[in-house]
Structure formats: structure tokens, C-alpha cells
Amino acid sequence: MIPGGGQPNMQDLLQQAQKMQQDLARAQEELAATEVDGQAGGGLVKATVNGSGELRDLVIDPKAVDPDDTETLADLVVAAVHAANANAQALQQEKLGPLAQGLGGMPGLPF
């Protein structure tokens, strides 16, 4: 409801929704083009993901490779990818959070 009990102007609501949709699409494009890193084992394993969480690169220091202990290497890889994805989620929240909050501020919409 609009303060004062009036009905929302549907044209204004539509324009606001279209602008927010454009802003969201632009933010998602920026996220896809932005890369963040995560590491494990003091930097022995480094993972790079884009802002959408897609794994883009994985670097393993030769010192981390022990043929008799591949389990540790696997754990380091998982930890590095997890750290990179956590950084990507933080970036998503930073970029998309304000846009999602804007949805709740549109009069007449049930968000």
C-alpha cells in the first residue's frame, strides 16, 4: 500500500521493476567477469573462481604433491575451492544484496 491509502501507479512500478532487472543483469555480468581466490596449506594450493562461483583456475605447488599422500592434496584442493567460493559468495552479497533489498522497498509489491 502507498501511504495515504492510494493505489500504486502501475506504470511507475513497471519502470522500477525494469530498472532493477537491468541493474541485476549488469551486476551479474560484473560478477561473472570478476575473479576471486582462495588458498589452503599456506598457499600450496590456490583456487580461482569467478563471482558466480565457477572454478576458473587451480594452482598446486609441487611441494604439495606427495604420491604416497594424495588424500592430503585432495583435502587442500577442496579447502582452496571452498575458500574461493566463500569469497565469491561474499562478493555476490556485496553486489546483489542492495538490489535484492530494493525489491522490498517497492510499494504495492508483496516482497
GROMACS .gro file of N, CA and C in nm:
model
  333
    1MET      N    1   0.082  -0.119   0.000
    1MET     CA    2   0.000   0.000   0.000
    1MET      C    3   0.086   0.125   0.000
    2ILE      N    4   0.037   0.224  -0.062
    2ILE     CA    5   0.105   0.353  -0.065
    2ILE      C    6   0.054   0.435   0.053
    3PRO      N    7   0.144   0.510   0.119
    3PRO     CA    8   0.098   0.593   0.231
    3PRO      C    9  -0.018   0.681   0.186
    4GLY      N   10  -0.118   0.689   0.269
    4GLY     CA   11  -0.235   0.768   0.236
    4GLY      C   12  -0.345   0.682   0.174
    5GLY      N   13  -0.318   0.553   0.149
    5GLY     CA   14  -0.421   0.463   0.102
    5GLY      C   15  -0.442   0.459  -0.048
    6GLY      N   16  -0.365   0.533  -0.126
    6GLY     CA   17  -0.382   0.533  -0.271
    6GLY      C   18  -0.330   0.406  -0.335
    7GLN      N   19  -0.368   0.383  -0.457
    7GLN     CA   20  -0.320   0.268  -0.532
    7GLN      C   21  -0.186   0.301  -0.598
    8PRO      N   22  -0.098   0.203  -0.610
    8PRO     CA   23   0.031   0.229  -0.674
    8PRO      C   24   0.011   0.258  -0.823
    9ASN      N   25   0.094   0.345  -0.875
    9ASN     CA   26   0.093   0.375  -1.019
    9ASN      C   27   0.162   0.259  -1.089
   10MET      N   28   0.086   0.183  -1.165
   10MET     CA   29   0.139   0.062  -1.228
   10MET      C   30   0.252   0.093  -1.326
   11GLN      N   31   0.243   0.206  -1.394
   11GLN     CA   32   0.350   0.243  -1.489
   11GLN      C   33   0.480   0.268  -1.414
   12ASP      N   34   0.470   0.337  -1.300
   12ASP     CA   35   0.590   0.362  -1.219
   12ASP      C   36   0.648   0.231  -1.166
   13LEU      N   37   0.559   0.142  -1.120
   13LEU     CA   38   0.606   0.013  -1.070
   13LEU      C   39   0.676  -0.066  -1.179
   14LEU      N   40   0.619  -0.065  -1.297
   14LEU     CA   41   0.679  -0.136  -1.410
   14LEU      C   42   0.816  -0.078  -1.445
   15GLN      N   43   0.826   0.053  -1.446
   15GLN     CA   44   0.955   0.117  -1.475
   15GLN      C   45   1.058   0.084  -1.368
   16GLN      N   46   1.016   0.084  -1.241
   16GLN     CA   47   1.108   0.049  -1.133
   16GLN      C   48   1.155  -0.095  -1.147
   17ALA      N   49   1.062  -0.184  -1.178
   17ALA     CA   50   1.096  -0.325  -1.193
   17ALA      C   51   1.191  -0.345  -1.311
   18GLN      N   52   1.168  -0.277  -1.421
   18GLN     CA   53   1.257  -0.290  -1.537
   18GLN      C   54   1.396  -0.238  -1.504
   19LYS      N   55   1.404  -0.125  -1.434
   19LYS     CA   56   1.534  -0.071  -1.397
   19LYS      C   57   1.608  -0.166  -1.304
   20MET      N   58   1.537  -0.223  -1.208
   20MET     CA   59   1.600  -0.317  -1.116
   20MET      C   60   1.646  -0.442  -1.190
   21GLN      N   61   1.568  -0.486  -1.288
   21GLN     CA   62   1.606  -0.602  -1.367
   21GLN      C   63   1.733  -0.573  -1.446
   22GLN      N   64   1.743  -0.453  -1.503
   22GLN     CA   65   1.864  -0.413  -1.576
   22GLN      C   66   1.983  -0.404  -1.482
   23ASP      N   67   1.961  -0.347  -1.365
   23ASP     CA   68   2.070  -0.336  -1.266
   23ASP      C   69   2.117  -0.474  -1.222
   24LEU      N   70   2.023  -0.565  -1.202
   24LEU     CA   71   2.058  -0.701  -1.162
   24LEU      C   72   2.137  -0.771  -1.272
   25ALA      N   73   2.094  -0.758  -1.396
   25ALA     CA   74   2.166  -0.820  -1.508
   25ALA      C   75   2.307  -0.764  -1.519
   26ARG      N   76   2.321  -0.633  -1.500
   26ARG     CA   77   2.453  -0.570  -1.507
   26ARG      C   78   2.542  -0.621  -1.394
   27ALA      N   79   2.486  -0.633  -1.274
   27ALA     CA   80   2.564  -0.682  -1.159
   27ALA      C   81   2.605  -0.828  -1.181
   28GLN      N   82   2.517  -0.909  -1.240
   28GLN     CA   83   2.551  -1.049  -1.267
   28GLN      C   84   2.662  -1.059  -1.372
   29GLU      N   85   2.661  -0.971  -1.471
   29GLU     CA   86   2.769  -0.969  -1.571
   29GLU      C   87   2.901  -0.931  -1.505
   30GLU      N   88   2.896  -0.833  -1.415
   30GLU     CA   89   3.018  -0.793  -1.343
   30GLU      C   90   3.071  -0.909  -1.259
   31LEU      N   91   2.980  -0.981  -1.193
   31LEU     CA   92   3.022  -1.095  -1.112
   31LEU      C   93   3.089  -1.202  -1.197
   32ALA      N   94   3.031  -1.230  -1.312
   32ALA     CA   95   3.088  -1.334  -1.400
   32ALA      C   96   3.227  -1.295  -1.449
   33ALA      N   97   3.253  -1.165  -1.458
   33ALA     CA   98   3.382  -1.118  -1.508
   33ALA      C   99   3.485  -1.097  -1.397
   34THR      N  100   3.442  -1.102  -1.272
   34THR     CA  101   3.531  -1.078  -1.159
   34THR      C  102   3.581  -1.212  -1.105
   35GLU      N  103   3.709  -1.218  -1.073
   35GLU     CA  104   3.766  -1.341  -1.019
   35GLU      C  105   3.813  -1.317  -0.876
   36VAL      N  106   3.793  -1.419  -0.791
   36VAL     CA  107   3.841  -1.415  -0.653
   36VAL      C  108   3.918  -1.543  -0.627
   37ASP      N  109   4.009  -1.538  -0.531
   37ASP     CA  110   4.096  -1.650  -0.500
   37ASP      C  111   4.067  -1.707  -0.362
   38GLY      N  112   4.106  -1.830  -0.345
   38GLY     CA  113   4.107  -1.895  -0.216
   38GLY      C  114   4.230  -1.983  -0.211
   39GLN      N  115   4.282  -2.005  -0.092
   39GLN     CA  116   4.402  -2.088  -0.082
   39GLN      C  117   4.396  -2.176   0.041
   40ALA      N  118   4.481  -2.277   0.038
   40ALA     CA  119   4.491  -2.370   0.151
   40ALA      C  120   4.636  -2.415   0.163
   41GLY      N  121   4.667  -2.468   0.280
   41GLY     CA  122   4.803  -2.517   0.302
   41GLY      C  123   4.906  -2.407   0.296
   42GLY      N  124   4.871  -2.290   0.346
   42GLY     CA  125   4.965  -2.179   0.343
   42GLY      C  126   4.999  -2.134   0.202
   43GLY      N  127   4.907  -2.152   0.110
   43GLY     CA  128   4.929  -2.110  -0.028
   43GLY      C  129   4.979  -2.220  -0.120
   44LEU      N  130   4.990  -2.343  -0.069
   44LEU     CA  131   5.035  -2.453  -0.153
   44LEU      C  132   4.934  -2.485  -0.263
   45VAL      N  133   4.807  -2.462  -0.233
   45VAL     CA  134   4.701  -2.484  -0.331
   45VAL      C  135   4.619  -2.356  -0.340
   46LYS      N  136   4.603  -2.306  -0.462
   46LYS     CA  137   4.526  -2.184  -0.484
   46LYS      C  138   4.418  -2.211  -0.588
   47ALA      N  139   4.297  -2.168  -0.556
   47ALA     CA  140   4.184  -2.183  -0.648
   47ALA      C  141   4.133  -2.044  -0.684
   48THR      N  142   4.096  -2.028  -0.809
   48THR     CA  143   4.037  -1.904  -0.855
   48THR      C  144   3.899  -1.935  -0.912
   49VAL      N  145   3.799  -1.862  -0.863
   49VAL     CA  146   3.663  -1.876  -0.916
   49VAL      C  147   3.616  -1.738  -0.960
   50ASN      N  148   3.517  -1.738  -1.051
   50ASN     CA  149   3.459  -1.609  -1.085
   50ASN      C  150   3.352  -1.577  -0.982
   51GLY      N  151   3.297  -1.459  -0.991
   51GLY     CA  152   3.198  -1.414  -0.893
   51GLY      C  153   3.072  -1.498  -0.892
   52SER      N  154   3.052  -1.579  -0.994
   52SER     CA  155   2.937  -1.669  -0.999
   52SER      C  156   2.969  -1.805  -0.937
   53GLY      N  157   3.095  -1.823  -0.894
   53GLY     CA  158   3.134  -1.947  -0.828
   53GLY      C  159   3.189  -2.054  -0.921
   54GLU      N  160   3.214  -2.019  -1.048
   54GLU     CA  161   3.270  -2.116  -1.142
   54GLU      C  162   3.421  -2.123  -1.124
   55LEU      N  163   3.472  -2.245  -1.108
   55LEU     CA  164   3.616  -2.265  -1.093
   55LEU      C  165   3.685  -2.227  -1.223
   56ARG      N  166   3.780  -2.133  -1.217
   56ARG     CA  167   3.850  -2.084  -1.335
   56ARG      C  168   3.994  -2.130  -1.342
   57ASP      N  169   4.057  -2.153  -1.226
   57ASP     CA  170   4.198  -2.192  -1.225
   57ASP      C  171   4.228  -2.263  -1.094
   58LEU      N  172   4.324  -2.353  -1.101
   58LEU     CA  173   4.370  -2.425  -0.984
   58LEU      C  174   4.521  -2.440  -0.997
   59VAL      N  175   4.593  -2.390  -0.897
   59VAL     CA  176   4.739  -2.396  -0.898
   59VAL      C  177   4.784  -2.478  -0.778
   60ILE      N  178   4.864  -2.581  -0.806
   60ILE     CA  179   4.916  -2.668  -0.700
   60ILE      C  180   5.067  -2.658  -0.699
   61ASP      N  181   5.121  -2.613  -0.589
   61ASP     CA  182   5.266  -2.605  -0.573
   61ASP      C  183   5.321  -2.748  -0.572
   62PRO      N  184   5.429  -2.774  -0.645
   62PRO     CA  185   5.486  -2.910  -0.648
   62PRO      C  186   5.519  -2.964  -0.509
   63LYS      N  187   5.546  -2.875  -0.413
   63LYS     CA  188   5.575  -2.921  -0.276
   63LYS      C  189   5.455  -2.990  -0.212
   64ALA      N  190   5.335  -2.965  -0.265
   64ALA     CA  191   5.213  -3.024  -0.208
   64ALA      C  192   5.187  -3.164  -0.262
   65VAL      N  193   5.266  -3.204  -0.362
   65VAL     CA  194   5.241  -3.333  -0.427
   65VAL      C  195   5.330  -3.440  -0.366
   66ASP      N  196   5.265  -3.530  -0.294
   66ASP     CA  197   5.333  -3.646  -0.235
   66ASP      C  198   5.258  -3.769  -0.285
   67PRO      N  199   5.319  -3.847  -0.374
   67PRO     CA  200   5.250  -3.963  -0.430
   67PRO      C  201   5.198  -4.061  -0.324
   68ASP      N  202   5.261  -4.060  -0.207
   68ASP     CA  203   5.218  -4.150  -0.101
   68ASP      C  204   5.107  -4.091  -0.013
   69ASP      N  205   5.071  -3.964  -0.040
   69ASP     CA  206   4.969  -3.899   0.043
   69ASP      C  207   4.878  -3.811  -0.044
   70THR      N  208   4.806  -3.873  -0.134
   70THR     CA  209   4.717  -3.796  -0.222
   70THR      C  210   4.594  -3.746  -0.147
   71GLU      N  211   4.561  -3.806  -0.035
   71GLU     CA  212   4.445  -3.762   0.043
   71GLU      C  213   4.465  -3.619   0.094
   72THR      N  214   4.584  -3.589   0.141
   72THR     CA  215   4.612  -3.454   0.189
   72THR      C  216   4.600  -3.353   0.075
   73LEU      N  217   4.653  -3.387  -0.041
   73LEU     CA  218   4.642  -3.298  -0.156
   73LEU      C  219   4.495  -3.276  -0.191
   74ALA      N  220   4.416  -3.382  -0.191
   74ALA     CA  221   4.273  -3.368  -0.221
   74ALA      C  222   4.205  -3.277  -0.119
   75ASP      N  223   4.240  -3.293   0.008
   75ASP     CA  224   4.184  -3.207   0.112
   75ASP      C  225   4.221  -3.060   0.089
   76LEU      N  226   4.346  -3.037   0.049
   76LEU     CA  227   4.390  -2.900   0.022
   76LEU      C  228   4.315  -2.839  -0.096
   77VAL      N  229   4.293  -2.919  -0.199
   77VAL     CA  230   4.219  -2.871  -0.316
   77VAL      C  231   4.076  -2.835  -0.276
   78VAL      N  232   4.011  -2.923  -0.202
   78VAL     CA  233   3.874  -2.896  -0.157
   78VAL      C  234   3.871  -2.770  -0.071
   79ALA      N  235   3.966  -2.755   0.019
   79ALA     CA  236   3.969  -2.638   0.106
   79ALA      C  237   3.992  -2.510   0.027
   80ALA      N  238   4.080  -2.513  -0.072
   80ALA     CA  239   4.107  -2.394  -0.153
   80ALA      C  240   3.984  -2.355  -0.235
   81VAL      N  241   3.917  -2.453  -0.293
   81VAL     CA  242   3.797  -2.425  -0.371
   81VAL      C  243   3.687  -2.372  -0.278
   82HIS      N  244   3.675  -2.431  -0.161
   82HIS     CA  245   3.576  -2.385  -0.064
   82HIS      C  246   3.604  -2.238  -0.026
   83ALA      N  247   3.729  -2.206   0.000
   83ALA     CA  248   3.765  -2.069   0.037
   83ALA      C  249   3.734  -1.972  -0.077
   84ALA      N  250   3.765  -2.012  -0.199
   84ALA     CA  251   3.738  -1.925  -0.314
   84ALA      C  252   3.588  -1.905  -0.331
   85ASN      N  253   3.509  -2.011  -0.313
   85ASN     CA  254   3.364  -1.999  -0.324
   85ASN      C  255   3.306  -1.911  -0.214
   86ALA      N  256   3.362  -1.918  -0.094
   86ALA     CA  257   3.318  -1.831   0.014
   86ALA      C  258   3.344  -1.685  -0.022
   87ASN      N  259   3.460  -1.660  -0.083
   87ASN     CA  260   3.489  -1.523  -0.127
   87ASN      C  261   3.394  -1.480  -0.239
   88ALA      N  262   3.359  -1.571  -0.327
   88ALA     CA  263   3.264  -1.539  -0.435
   88ALA      C  264   3.126  -1.508  -0.377
   89GLN      N  265   3.085  -1.583  -0.275
   89GLN     CA  266   2.955  -1.557  -0.213
   89GLN      C  267   2.954  -1.420  -0.145
   90ALA      N  268   3.064  -1.385  -0.082
   90ALA     CA  269   3.073  -1.252  -0.020
   90ALA      C  270   3.063  -1.143  -0.127
   91LEU      N  271   3.128  -1.166  -0.240
   91LEU     CA  272   3.122  -1.070  -0.350
   91LEU      C  273   2.979  -1.061  -0.404
   92GLN      N  274   2.910  -1.175  -0.416
   92GLN     CA  275   2.772  -1.175  -0.463
   92GLN      C  276   2.684  -1.094  -0.368
   93GLN      N  277   2.703  -1.115  -0.240
   93GLN     CA  278   2.623  -1.042  -0.141
   93GLN      C  279   2.649  -0.892  -0.151
   94GLU      N  280   2.775  -0.858  -0.172
   94GLU     CA  281   2.812  -0.717  -0.183
   94GLU      C  282   2.748  -0.653  -0.307
   95LYS      N  283   2.749  -0.725  -0.419
   95LYS     CA  284   2.698  -0.671  -0.545
   95LYS      C  285   2.546  -0.682  -0.556
   96LEU      N  286   2.490  -0.796  -0.515
   96LEU     CA  287   2.349  -0.821  -0.537
   96LEU      C  288   2.261  -0.789  -0.417
   97GLY      N  289   2.320  -0.786  -0.299
   97GLY     CA  290   2.242  -0.760  -0.179
   97GLY      C  291   2.163  -0.631  -0.184
   98PRO      N  292   2.226  -0.520  -0.220
   98PRO     CA  293   2.150  -0.395  -0.227
   98PRO      C  294   2.036  -0.400  -0.330
   99LEU      N  295   2.055  -0.475  -0.437
   99LEU     CA  296   1.950  -0.485  -0.538
   99LEU      C  297   1.831  -0.564  -0.483
  100ALA      N  298   1.860  -0.672  -0.412
  100ALA     CA  299   1.752  -0.753  -0.355
  100ALA      C  300   1.678  -0.676  -0.248
  101GLN      N  301   1.749  -0.594  -0.172
  101GLN     CA  302   1.683  -0.513  -0.070
  101GLN      C  303   1.591  -0.412  -0.133
  102GLY      N  304   1.625  -0.367  -0.252
  102GLY     CA  305   1.541  -0.270  -0.323
  102GLY      C  306   1.407  -0.326  -0.360
  103LEU      N  307   1.398  -0.457  -0.378
  103LEU     CA  308   1.270  -0.519  -0.411
  103LEU      C  309   1.168  -0.498  -0.300
  104GLY      N  310   1.214  -0.506  -0.177
  104GLY     CA  311   1.123  -0.490  -0.064
  104GLY      C  312   1.074  -0.348  -0.047
  105GLY      N  313   1.140  -0.253  -0.107
  105GLY     CA  314   1.101  -0.115  -0.092
  105GLY      C  315   1.006  -0.065  -0.198
  106MET      N  316   0.964  -0.153  -0.288
  106MET     CA  317   0.873  -0.108  -0.395
  106MET      C  318   0.729  -0.115  -0.345
  107PRO      N  319   0.662  -0.002  -0.338
  107PRO     CA  320   0.523  -0.003  -0.291
  107PRO      C  321   0.435  -0.086  -0.383
  108GLY      N  322   0.345  -0.159  -0.319
  108GLY     CA  323   0.250  -0.236  -0.397
  108GLY      C  324   0.296  -0.377  -0.429
  109LEU      N  325   0.424  -0.409  -0.403
  109LEU     CA  326   0.474  -0.544  -0.429
  109LEU      C  327   0.481  -0.621  -0.299
  110PRO      N  328   0.450  -0.748  -0.301
  110PRO     CA  329   0.445  -0.826  -0.177
  110PRO      C  330   0.579  -0.882  -0.134
  111PHE      N  331   0.687  -0.806  -0.141
  111PHE     CA  332   0.817  -0.858  -0.101
  111PHE      C  333   0.853  -0.808   0.036
   0.00000   0.00000   0.00000
